[in-house]
PDB file of N, CA, C and O in Angstrom:
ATOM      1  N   UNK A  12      95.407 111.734  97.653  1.00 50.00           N
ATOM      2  CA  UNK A  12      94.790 112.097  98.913  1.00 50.00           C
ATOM      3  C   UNK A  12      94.890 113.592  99.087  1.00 50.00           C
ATOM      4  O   UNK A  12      95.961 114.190  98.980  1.00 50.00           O
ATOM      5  N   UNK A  13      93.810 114.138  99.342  1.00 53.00           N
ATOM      6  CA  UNK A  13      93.737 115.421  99.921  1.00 53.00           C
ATOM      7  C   UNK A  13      94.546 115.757 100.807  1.00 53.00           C
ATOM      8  O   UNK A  13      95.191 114.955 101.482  1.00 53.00           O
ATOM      9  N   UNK A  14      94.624 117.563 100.944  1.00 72.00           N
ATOM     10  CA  UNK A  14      95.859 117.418 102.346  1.00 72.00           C
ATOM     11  C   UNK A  14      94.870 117.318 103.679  1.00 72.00           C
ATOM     12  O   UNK A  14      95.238 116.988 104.807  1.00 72.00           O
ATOM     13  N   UNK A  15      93.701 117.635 103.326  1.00 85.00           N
ATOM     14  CA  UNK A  15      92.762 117.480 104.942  1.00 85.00           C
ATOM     15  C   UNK A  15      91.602 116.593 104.091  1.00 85.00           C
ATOM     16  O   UNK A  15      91.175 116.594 102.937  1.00 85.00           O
ATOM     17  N   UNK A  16      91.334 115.811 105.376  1.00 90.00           N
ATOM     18  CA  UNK A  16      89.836 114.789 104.735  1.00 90.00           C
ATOM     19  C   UNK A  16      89.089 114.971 106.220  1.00 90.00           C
ATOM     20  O   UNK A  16      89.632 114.844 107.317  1.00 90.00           O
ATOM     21  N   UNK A  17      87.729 115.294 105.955  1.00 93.00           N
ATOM     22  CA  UNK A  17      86.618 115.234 107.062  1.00 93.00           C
ATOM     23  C   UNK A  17      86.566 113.728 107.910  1.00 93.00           C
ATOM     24  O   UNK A  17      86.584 112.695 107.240  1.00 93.00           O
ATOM     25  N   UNK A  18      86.512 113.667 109.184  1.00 93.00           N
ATOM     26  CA  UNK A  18      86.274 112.448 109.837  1.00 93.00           C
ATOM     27  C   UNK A  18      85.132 111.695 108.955  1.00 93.00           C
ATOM     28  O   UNK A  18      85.332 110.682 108.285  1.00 93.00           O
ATOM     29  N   UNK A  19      83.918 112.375 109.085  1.00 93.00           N
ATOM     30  CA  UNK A  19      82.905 111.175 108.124  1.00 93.00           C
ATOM     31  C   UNK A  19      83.216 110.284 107.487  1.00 93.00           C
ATOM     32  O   UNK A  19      82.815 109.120 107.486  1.00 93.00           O
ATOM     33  N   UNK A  20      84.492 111.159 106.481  1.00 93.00           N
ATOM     34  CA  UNK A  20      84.471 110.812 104.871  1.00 93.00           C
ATOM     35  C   UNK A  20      85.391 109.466 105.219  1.00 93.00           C
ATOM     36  O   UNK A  20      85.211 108.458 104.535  1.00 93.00           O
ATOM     37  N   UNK A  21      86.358 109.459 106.268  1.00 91.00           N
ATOM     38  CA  UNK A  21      87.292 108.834 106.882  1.00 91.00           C
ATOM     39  C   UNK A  21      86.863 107.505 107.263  1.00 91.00           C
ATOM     40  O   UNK A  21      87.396 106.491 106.810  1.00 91.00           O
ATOM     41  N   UNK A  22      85.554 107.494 108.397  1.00 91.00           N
ATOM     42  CA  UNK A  22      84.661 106.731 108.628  1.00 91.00           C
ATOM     43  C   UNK A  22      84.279 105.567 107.582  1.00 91.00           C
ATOM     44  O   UNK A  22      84.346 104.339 107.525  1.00 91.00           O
ATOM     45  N   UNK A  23      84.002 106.247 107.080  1.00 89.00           N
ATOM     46  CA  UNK A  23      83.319 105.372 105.574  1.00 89.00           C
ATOM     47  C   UNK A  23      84.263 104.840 104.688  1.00 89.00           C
ATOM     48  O   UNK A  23      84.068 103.741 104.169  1.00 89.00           O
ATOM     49  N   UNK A  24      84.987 105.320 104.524  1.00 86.00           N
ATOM     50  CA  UNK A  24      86.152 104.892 103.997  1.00 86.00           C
ATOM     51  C   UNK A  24      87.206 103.736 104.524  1.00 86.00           C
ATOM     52  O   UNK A  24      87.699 102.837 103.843  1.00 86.00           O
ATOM     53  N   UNK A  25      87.374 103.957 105.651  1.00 86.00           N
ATOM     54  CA  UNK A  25      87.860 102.410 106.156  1.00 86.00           C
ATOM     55  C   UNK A  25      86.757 101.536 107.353  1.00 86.00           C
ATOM     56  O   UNK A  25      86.935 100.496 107.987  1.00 86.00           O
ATOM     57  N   UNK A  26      86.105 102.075 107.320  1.00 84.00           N
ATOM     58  CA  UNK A  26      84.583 101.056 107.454  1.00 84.00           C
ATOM     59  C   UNK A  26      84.381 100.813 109.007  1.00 84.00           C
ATOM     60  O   UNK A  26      83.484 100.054 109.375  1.00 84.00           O
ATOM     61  N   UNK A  27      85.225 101.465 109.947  1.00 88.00           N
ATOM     62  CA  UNK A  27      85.067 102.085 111.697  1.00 88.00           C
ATOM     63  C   UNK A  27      84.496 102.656 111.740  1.00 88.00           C
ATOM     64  O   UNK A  27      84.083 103.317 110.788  1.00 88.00           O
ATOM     65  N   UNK A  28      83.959 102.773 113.455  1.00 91.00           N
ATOM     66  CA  UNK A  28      83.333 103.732 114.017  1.00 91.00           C
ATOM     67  C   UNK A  28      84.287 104.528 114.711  1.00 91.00           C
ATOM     68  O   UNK A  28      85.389 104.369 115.236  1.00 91.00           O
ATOM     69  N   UNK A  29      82.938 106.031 114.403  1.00 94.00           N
ATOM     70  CA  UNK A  29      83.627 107.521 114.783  1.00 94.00           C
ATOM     71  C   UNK A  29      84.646 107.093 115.873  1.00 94.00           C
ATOM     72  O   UNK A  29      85.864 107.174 115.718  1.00 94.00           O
ATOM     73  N   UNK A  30      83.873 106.511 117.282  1.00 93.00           N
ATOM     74  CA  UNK A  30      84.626 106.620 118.562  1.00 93.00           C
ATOM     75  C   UNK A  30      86.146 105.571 117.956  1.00 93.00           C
ATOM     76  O   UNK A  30      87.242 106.131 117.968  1.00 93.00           O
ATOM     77  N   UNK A  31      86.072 104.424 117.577  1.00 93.00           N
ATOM     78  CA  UNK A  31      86.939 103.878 117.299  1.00 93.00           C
ATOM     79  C   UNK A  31      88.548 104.209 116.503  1.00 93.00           C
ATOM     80  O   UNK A  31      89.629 103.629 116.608  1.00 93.00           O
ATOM     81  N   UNK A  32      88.042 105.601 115.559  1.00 94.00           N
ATOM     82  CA  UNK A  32      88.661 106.151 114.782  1.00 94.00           C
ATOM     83  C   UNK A  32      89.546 106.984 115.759  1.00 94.00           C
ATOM     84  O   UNK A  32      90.772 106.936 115.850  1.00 94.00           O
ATOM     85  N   UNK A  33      88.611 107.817 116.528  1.00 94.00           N
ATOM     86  CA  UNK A  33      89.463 109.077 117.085  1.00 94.00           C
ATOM     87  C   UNK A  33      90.251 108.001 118.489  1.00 94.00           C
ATOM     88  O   UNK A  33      91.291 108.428 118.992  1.00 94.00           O
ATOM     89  N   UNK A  34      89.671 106.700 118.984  1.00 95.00           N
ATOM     90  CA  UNK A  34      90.539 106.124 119.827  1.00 95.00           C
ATOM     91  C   UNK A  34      91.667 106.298 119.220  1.00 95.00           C
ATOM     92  O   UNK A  34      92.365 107.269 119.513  1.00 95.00           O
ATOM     93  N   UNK A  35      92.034 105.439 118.313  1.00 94.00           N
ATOM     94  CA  UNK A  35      93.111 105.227 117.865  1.00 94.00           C
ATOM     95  C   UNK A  35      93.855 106.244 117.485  1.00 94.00           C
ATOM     96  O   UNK A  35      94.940 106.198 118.065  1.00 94.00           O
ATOM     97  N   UNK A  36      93.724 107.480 116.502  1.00 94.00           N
ATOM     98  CA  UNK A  36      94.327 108.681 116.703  1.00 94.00           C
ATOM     99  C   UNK A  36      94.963 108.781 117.906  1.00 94.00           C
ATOM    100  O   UNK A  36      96.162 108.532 118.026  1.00 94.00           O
ATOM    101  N   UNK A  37      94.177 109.167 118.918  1.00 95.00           N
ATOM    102  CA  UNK A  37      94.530 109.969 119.830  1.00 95.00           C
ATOM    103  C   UNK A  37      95.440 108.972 120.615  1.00 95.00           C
ATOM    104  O   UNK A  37      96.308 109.410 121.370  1.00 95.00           O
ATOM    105  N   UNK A  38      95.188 107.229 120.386  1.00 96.00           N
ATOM    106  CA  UNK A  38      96.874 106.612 120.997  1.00 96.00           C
ATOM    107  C   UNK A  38      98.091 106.853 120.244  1.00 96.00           C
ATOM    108  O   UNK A  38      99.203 106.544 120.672  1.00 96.00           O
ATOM    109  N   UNK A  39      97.875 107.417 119.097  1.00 94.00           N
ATOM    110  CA  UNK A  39      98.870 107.331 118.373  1.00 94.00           C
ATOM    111  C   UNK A  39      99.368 109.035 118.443  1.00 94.00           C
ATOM    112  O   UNK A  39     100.036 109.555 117.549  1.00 94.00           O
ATOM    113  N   UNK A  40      98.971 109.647 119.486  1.00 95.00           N
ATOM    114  CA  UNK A  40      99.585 111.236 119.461  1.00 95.00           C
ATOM    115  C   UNK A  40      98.854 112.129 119.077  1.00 95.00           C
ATOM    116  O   UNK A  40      99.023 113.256 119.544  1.00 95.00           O
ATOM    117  N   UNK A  41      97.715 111.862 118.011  1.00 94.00           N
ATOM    118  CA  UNK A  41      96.763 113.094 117.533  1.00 94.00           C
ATOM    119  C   UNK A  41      96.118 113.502 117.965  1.00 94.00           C
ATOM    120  O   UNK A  41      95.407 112.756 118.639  1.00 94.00           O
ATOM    121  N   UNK A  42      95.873 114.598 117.974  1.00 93.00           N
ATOM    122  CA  UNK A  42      94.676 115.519 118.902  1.00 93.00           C
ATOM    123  C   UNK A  42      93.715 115.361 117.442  1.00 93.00           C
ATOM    124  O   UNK A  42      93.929 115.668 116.269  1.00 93.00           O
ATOM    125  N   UNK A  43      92.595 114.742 118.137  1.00 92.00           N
ATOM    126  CA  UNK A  43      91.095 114.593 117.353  1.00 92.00           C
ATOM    127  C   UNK A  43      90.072 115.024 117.922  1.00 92.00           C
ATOM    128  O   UNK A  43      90.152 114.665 119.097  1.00 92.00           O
ATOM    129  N   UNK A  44      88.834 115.789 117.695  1.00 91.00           N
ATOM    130  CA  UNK A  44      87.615 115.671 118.592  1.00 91.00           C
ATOM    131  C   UNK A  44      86.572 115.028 117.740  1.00 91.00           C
ATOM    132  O   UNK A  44      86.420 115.293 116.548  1.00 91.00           O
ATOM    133  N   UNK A  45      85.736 114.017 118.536  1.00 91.00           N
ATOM    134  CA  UNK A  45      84.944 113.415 117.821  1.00 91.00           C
ATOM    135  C   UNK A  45      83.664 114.228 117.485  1.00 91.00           C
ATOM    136  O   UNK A  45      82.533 114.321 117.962  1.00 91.00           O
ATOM    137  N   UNK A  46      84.509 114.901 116.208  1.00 93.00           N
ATOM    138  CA  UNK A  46      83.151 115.477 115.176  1.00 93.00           C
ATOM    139  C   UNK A  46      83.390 115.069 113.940  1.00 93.00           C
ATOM    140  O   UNK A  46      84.404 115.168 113.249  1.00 93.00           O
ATOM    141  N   UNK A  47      82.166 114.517 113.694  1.00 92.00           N
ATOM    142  CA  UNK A  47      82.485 114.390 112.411  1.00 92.00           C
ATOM    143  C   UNK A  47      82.881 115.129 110.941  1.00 92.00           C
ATOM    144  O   UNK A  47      83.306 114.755 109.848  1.00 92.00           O
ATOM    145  N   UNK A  48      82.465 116.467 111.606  1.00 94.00           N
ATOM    146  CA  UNK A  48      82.987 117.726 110.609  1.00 94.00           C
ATOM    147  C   UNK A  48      84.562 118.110 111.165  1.00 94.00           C
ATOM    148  O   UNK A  48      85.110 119.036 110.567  1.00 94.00           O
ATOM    149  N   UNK A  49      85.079 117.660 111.923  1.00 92.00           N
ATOM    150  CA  UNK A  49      86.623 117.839 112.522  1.00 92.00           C
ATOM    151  C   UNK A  49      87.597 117.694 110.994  1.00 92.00           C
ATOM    152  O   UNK A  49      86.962 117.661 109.940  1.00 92.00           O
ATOM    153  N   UNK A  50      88.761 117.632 110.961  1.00 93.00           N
ATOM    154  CA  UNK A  50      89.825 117.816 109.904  1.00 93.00           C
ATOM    155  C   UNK A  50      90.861 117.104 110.296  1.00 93.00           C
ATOM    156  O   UNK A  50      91.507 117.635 111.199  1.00 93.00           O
ATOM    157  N   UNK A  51      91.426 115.577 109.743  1.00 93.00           N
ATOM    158  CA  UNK A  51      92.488 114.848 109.912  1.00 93.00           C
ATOM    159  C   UNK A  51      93.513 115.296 108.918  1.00 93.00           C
ATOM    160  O   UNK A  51      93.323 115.062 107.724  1.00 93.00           O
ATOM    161  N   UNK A  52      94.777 116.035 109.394  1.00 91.00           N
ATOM    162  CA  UNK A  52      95.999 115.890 108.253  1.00 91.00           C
ATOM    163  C   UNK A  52      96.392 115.180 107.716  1.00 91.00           C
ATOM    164  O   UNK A  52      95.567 114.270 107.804  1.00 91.00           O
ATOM    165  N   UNK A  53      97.460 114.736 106.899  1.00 92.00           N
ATOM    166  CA  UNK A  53      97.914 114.188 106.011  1.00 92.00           C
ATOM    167  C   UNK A  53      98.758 112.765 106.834  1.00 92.00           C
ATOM    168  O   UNK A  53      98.779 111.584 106.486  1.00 92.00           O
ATOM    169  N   UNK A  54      99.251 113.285 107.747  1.00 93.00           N
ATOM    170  CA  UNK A  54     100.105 112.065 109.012  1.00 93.00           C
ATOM    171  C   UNK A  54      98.871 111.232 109.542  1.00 93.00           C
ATOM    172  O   UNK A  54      98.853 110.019 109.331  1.00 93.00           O
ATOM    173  N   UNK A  55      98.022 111.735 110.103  1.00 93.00           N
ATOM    174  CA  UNK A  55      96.867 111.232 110.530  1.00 93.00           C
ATOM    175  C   UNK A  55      96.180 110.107 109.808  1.00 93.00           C
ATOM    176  O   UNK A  55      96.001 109.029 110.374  1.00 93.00           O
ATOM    177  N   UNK A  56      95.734 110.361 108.392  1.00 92.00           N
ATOM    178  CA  UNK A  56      95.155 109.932 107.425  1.00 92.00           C
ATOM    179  C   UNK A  56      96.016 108.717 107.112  1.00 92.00           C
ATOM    180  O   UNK A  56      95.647 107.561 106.909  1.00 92.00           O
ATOM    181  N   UNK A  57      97.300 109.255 107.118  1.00 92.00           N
ATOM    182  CA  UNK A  57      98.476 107.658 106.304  1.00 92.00           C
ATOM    183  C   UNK A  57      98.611 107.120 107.545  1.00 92.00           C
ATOM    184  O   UNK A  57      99.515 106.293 107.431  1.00 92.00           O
ATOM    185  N   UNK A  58      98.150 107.127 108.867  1.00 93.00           N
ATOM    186  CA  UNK A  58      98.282 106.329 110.405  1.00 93.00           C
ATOM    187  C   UNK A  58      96.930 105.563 109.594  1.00 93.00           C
ATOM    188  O   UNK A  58      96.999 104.405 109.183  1.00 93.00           O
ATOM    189  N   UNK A  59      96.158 106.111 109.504  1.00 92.00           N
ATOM    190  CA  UNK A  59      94.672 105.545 109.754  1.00 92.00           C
ATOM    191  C   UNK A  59      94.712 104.167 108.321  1.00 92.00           C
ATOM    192  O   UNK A  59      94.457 102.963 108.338  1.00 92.00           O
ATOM    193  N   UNK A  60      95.039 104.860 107.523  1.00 90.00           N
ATOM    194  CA  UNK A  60      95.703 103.771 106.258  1.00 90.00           C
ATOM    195  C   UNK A  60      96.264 103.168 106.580  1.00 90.00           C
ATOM    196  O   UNK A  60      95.698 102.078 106.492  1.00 90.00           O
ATOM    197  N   UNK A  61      97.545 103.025 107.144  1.00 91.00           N
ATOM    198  CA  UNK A  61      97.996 101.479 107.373  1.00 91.00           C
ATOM    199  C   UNK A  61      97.930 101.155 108.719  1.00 91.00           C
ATOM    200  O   UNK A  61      99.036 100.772 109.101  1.00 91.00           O
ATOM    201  N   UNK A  62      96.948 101.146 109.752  1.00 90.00           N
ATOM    202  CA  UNK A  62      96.347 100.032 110.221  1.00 90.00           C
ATOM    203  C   UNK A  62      94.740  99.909 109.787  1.00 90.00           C
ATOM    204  O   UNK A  62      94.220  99.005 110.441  1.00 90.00           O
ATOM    205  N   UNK A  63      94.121 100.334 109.185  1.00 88.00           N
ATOM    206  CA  UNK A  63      92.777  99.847 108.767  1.00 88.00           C
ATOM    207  C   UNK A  63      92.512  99.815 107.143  1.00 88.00           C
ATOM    208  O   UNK A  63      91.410  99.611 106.633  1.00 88.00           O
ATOM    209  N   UNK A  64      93.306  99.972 106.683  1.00 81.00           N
ATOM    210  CA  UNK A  64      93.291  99.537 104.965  1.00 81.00           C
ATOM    211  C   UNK A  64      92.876  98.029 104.855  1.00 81.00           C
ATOM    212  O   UNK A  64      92.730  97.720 103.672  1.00 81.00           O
ATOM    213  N   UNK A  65      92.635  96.965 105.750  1.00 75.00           N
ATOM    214  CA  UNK A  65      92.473  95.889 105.510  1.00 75.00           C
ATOM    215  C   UNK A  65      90.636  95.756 105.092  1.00 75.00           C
ATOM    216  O   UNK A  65      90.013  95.285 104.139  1.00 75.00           O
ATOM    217  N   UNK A  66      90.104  96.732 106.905  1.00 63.00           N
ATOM    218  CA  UNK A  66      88.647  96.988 106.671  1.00 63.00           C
ATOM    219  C   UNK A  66      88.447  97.602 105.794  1.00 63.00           C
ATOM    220  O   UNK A  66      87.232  97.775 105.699  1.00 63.00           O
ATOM    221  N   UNK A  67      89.219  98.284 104.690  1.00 62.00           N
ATOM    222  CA  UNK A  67      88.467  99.460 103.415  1.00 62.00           C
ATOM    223  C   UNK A  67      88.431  98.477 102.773  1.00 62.00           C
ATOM    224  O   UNK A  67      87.483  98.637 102.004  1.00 62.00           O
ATOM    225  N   UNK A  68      89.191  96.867 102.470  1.00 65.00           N
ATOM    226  CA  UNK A  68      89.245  96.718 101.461  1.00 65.00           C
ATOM    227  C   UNK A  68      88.108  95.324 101.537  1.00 65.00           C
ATOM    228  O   UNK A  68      87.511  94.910 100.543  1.00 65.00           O
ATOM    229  N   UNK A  69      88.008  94.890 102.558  1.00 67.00           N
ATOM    230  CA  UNK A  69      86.785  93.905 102.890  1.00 67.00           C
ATOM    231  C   UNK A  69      85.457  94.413 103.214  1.00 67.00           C
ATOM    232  O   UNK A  69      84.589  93.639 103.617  1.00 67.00           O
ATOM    233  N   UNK A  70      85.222  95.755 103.055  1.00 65.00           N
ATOM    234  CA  UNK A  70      84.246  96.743 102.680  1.00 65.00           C
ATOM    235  C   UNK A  70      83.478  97.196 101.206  1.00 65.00           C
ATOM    236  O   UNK A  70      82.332  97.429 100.821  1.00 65.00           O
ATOM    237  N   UNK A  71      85.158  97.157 100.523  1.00 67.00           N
ATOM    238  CA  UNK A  71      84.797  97.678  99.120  1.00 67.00           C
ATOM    239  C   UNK A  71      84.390  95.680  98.520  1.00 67.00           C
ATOM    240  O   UNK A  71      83.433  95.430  97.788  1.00 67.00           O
ATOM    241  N   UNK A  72      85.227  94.730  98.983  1.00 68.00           N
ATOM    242  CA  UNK A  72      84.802  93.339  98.420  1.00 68.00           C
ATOM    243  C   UNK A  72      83.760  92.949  98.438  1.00 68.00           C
ATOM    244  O   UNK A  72      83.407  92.213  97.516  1.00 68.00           O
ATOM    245  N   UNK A  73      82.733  93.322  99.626  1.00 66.00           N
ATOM    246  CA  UNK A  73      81.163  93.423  99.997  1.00 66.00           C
ATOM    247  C   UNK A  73      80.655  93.726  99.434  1.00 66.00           C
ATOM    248  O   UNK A  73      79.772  93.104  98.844  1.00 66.00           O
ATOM    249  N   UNK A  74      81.009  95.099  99.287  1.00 63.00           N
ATOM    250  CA  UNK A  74      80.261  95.945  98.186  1.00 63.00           C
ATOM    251  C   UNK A  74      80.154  95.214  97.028  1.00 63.00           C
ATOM    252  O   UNK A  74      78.978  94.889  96.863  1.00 63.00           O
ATOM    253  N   UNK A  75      80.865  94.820  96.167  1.00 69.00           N
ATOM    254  CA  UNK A  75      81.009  93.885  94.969  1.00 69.00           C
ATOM    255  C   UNK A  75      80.443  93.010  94.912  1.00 69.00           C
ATOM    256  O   UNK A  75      80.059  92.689  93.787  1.00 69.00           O
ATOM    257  N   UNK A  76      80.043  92.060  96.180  1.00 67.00           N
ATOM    258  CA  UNK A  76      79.308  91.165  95.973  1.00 67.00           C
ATOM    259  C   UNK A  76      78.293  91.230  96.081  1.00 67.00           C
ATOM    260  O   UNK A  76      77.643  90.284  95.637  1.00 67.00           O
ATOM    261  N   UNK A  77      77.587  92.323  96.702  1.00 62.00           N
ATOM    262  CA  UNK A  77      76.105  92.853  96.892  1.00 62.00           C
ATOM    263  C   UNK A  77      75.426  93.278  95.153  1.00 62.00           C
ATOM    264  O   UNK A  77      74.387  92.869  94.635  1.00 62.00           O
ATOM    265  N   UNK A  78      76.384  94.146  94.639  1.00 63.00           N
ATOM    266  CA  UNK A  78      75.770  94.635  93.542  1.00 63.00           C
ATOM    267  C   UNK A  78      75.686  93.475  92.393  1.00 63.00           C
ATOM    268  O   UNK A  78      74.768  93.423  91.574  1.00 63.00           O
ATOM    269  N   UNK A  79      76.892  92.455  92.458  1.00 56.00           N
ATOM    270  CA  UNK A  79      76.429  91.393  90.968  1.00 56.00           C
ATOM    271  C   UNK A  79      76.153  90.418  91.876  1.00 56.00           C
ATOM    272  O   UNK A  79      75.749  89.318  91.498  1.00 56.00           O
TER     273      UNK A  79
END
């Protein structure tokens, strides 16, 4: 993991929406603004990983079944 990742990239990656993303940040202490060009640190990023690593991974399983 990078030490900064763009909200977008974040987005897509565990398979939420923008507003949903920076909710949760910002209960959990982070100052976020919902841009998608904004910059999540490294604490931020491993918050956002373990509570939504479940949606990255029933995202990426989709994916798999779409393509074969």
């Amino acid at each position: 993991m990078p030490k900064k990742i763009r909200l977008n990239k974040a987005v897509k990656e565990f398979n939420i929406s923008m507003s949903r993303l920076v909710e949760f940040l910002q209960s959990k202490g982070f100052e976020v603004e919902e841009n998608p060009n904004s910059q999540l640190d490294e604490a931020a990023y491993v918050a956002l990983e373990n509570e939504f690593a479940q949606d990255s991974k029933q995202r990426k399983a989709s994916h798999e079944v779409v393509i074969s």
